[in-house]
C-alpha positions as MATLAB code, in Angstrom:
seq = 'XXXXXXXXXXXXXXXXXXXXXXXXXXXXXXXXXXXXXXXXXXXXXXXXXXXXXXXXXXXXXXXXXXXXXXXXXXXXXXXXXXXXXXXXXXXXXXXXXXXXXXXXXXX';
ca = [
     -16.465    3.081  -25.792;
     -15.548    0.002  -23.770;
     -16.818   -1.107  -20.385;
     -14.376   -2.804  -18.021;
     -15.211   -4.493  -14.732;
     -12.875   -5.531  -11.911;
     -13.307   -9.065  -10.576;
     -11.566  -10.348   -7.476;
      -9.654  -13.568   -8.081;
     -11.285  -14.881   -4.886;
     -14.750  -14.421   -6.456;
     -13.909  -15.324  -10.049;
     -16.764  -17.463  -11.380;
     -18.116  -18.383  -14.855;
     -21.634  -17.344  -13.812;
     -20.325  -13.899  -12.910;
     -18.722  -13.645  -16.359;
     -22.093  -14.548  -17.944;
     -23.716  -11.765  -15.949;
     -21.134   -9.182  -16.980;
     -21.418  -10.188  -20.632;
     -25.207   -9.819  -20.449;
     -24.722   -6.340  -18.989;
     -22.548   -5.319  -21.933;
     -19.150   -5.479  -20.231;
     -16.311   -5.862  -22.767;
     -13.212   -6.361  -20.635;
     -12.313   -7.895  -17.296;
      -9.539   -6.928  -14.901;
      -8.715   -9.559  -12.278;
      -7.595   -8.353   -8.847;
      -5.216  -10.847   -7.199;
      -4.982   -9.189   -3.783;
      -7.671  -11.331   -2.115;
      -7.110  -14.406   -4.249;
      -4.832  -16.477   -2.076;
      -7.821  -18.489   -0.840;
      -8.327  -19.857   -4.382;
      -4.861  -21.412   -4.580;
      -3.973  -24.842   -3.221;
      -3.378  -24.973    0.510;
       0.048  -23.697    1.478;
       0.527  -21.771   -1.775;
       0.308  -18.064   -2.443;
       1.306  -15.706   -5.209;
       4.412  -14.679   -3.255;
       6.020  -18.133   -3.449;
       7.708  -17.436   -6.805;
       6.189  -20.406   -8.639;
       5.359  -20.293  -12.324;
       1.638  -19.498  -12.612;
       1.497  -19.421  -16.434;
      -0.972  -22.323  -16.664;
      -3.267  -20.777  -14.051;
      -3.305  -17.415  -15.801;
      -3.783  -19.029  -19.216;
      -6.854  -20.884  -17.889;
      -8.152  -17.619  -16.454;
      -7.713  -15.870  -19.819;
      -9.369  -18.762  -21.672;
     -12.366  -18.705  -19.306;
     -12.831  -14.979  -19.833;
     -12.504  -15.292  -23.621;
     -14.974  -18.217  -23.665;
     -17.583  -15.744  -22.430;
     -16.873  -13.272  -25.232;
     -14.867  -10.952  -22.981;
     -11.236   -9.843  -22.973;
      -8.967  -10.258  -19.974;
      -7.493   -6.796  -20.142;
      -5.314   -6.736  -17.019;
      -4.398   -8.400  -13.756;
      -3.870   -6.204  -10.724;
      -1.869   -6.716   -7.570;
      -0.409   -4.050   -5.365;
       3.288   -4.235   -4.573;
       3.956   -6.589   -1.700;
       4.943   -5.092    1.663;
       8.166   -7.078    1.754;
       9.340   -5.159   -1.319;
       7.945   -1.689   -0.669;
       9.052   -1.640    2.981;
      12.459   -3.245    2.281;
      11.853   -6.077    4.724;
      14.615   -8.666    5.204;
      13.311  -10.925    2.404;
      12.705   -8.106   -0.093;
      15.176   -9.515   -2.624;
      13.515  -12.944   -2.613;
      10.082  -11.329   -3.007;
      11.343   -9.141   -5.850;
      12.420  -12.280   -7.719;
       8.999  -13.824   -7.004;
       7.278  -10.624   -8.234;
       9.228  -10.810  -11.488;
       8.258  -14.465  -11.928;
       4.616  -13.485  -11.450;
       4.956  -10.876  -14.193;
       6.689  -13.384  -16.473;
       3.840  -15.846  -15.881;
       1.320  -13.220  -16.976;
       3.292  -12.562  -20.145;
       3.576  -16.257  -20.994;
      -0.187  -16.572  -20.508;
      -0.801  -13.780  -23.020;
      -2.136  -11.261  -20.508;
      -1.063   -7.632  -20.972;
];
């Protein structure tokens, strides 16, 4: 049996990982929905930039605590699901986000 815990990207912290490891947690899932505040000013996950290095650092931090980064979660952006005028641009950005996760070695 494995124990997985969900951690918000906005609250991701090495001390929190230490706590989860001490509690016997095996795997971490990072939730990106509230994480925009952790990016540089003016950036967000919807901008289509390559985030491979960011996600690789995230994975390395989790693994350094003896845990596995099992998944990253983000709900589909409104622009895509509601077919807003920029839905095509956001779909390309969504795909780049997924590619960044793959390059970082995150399932």
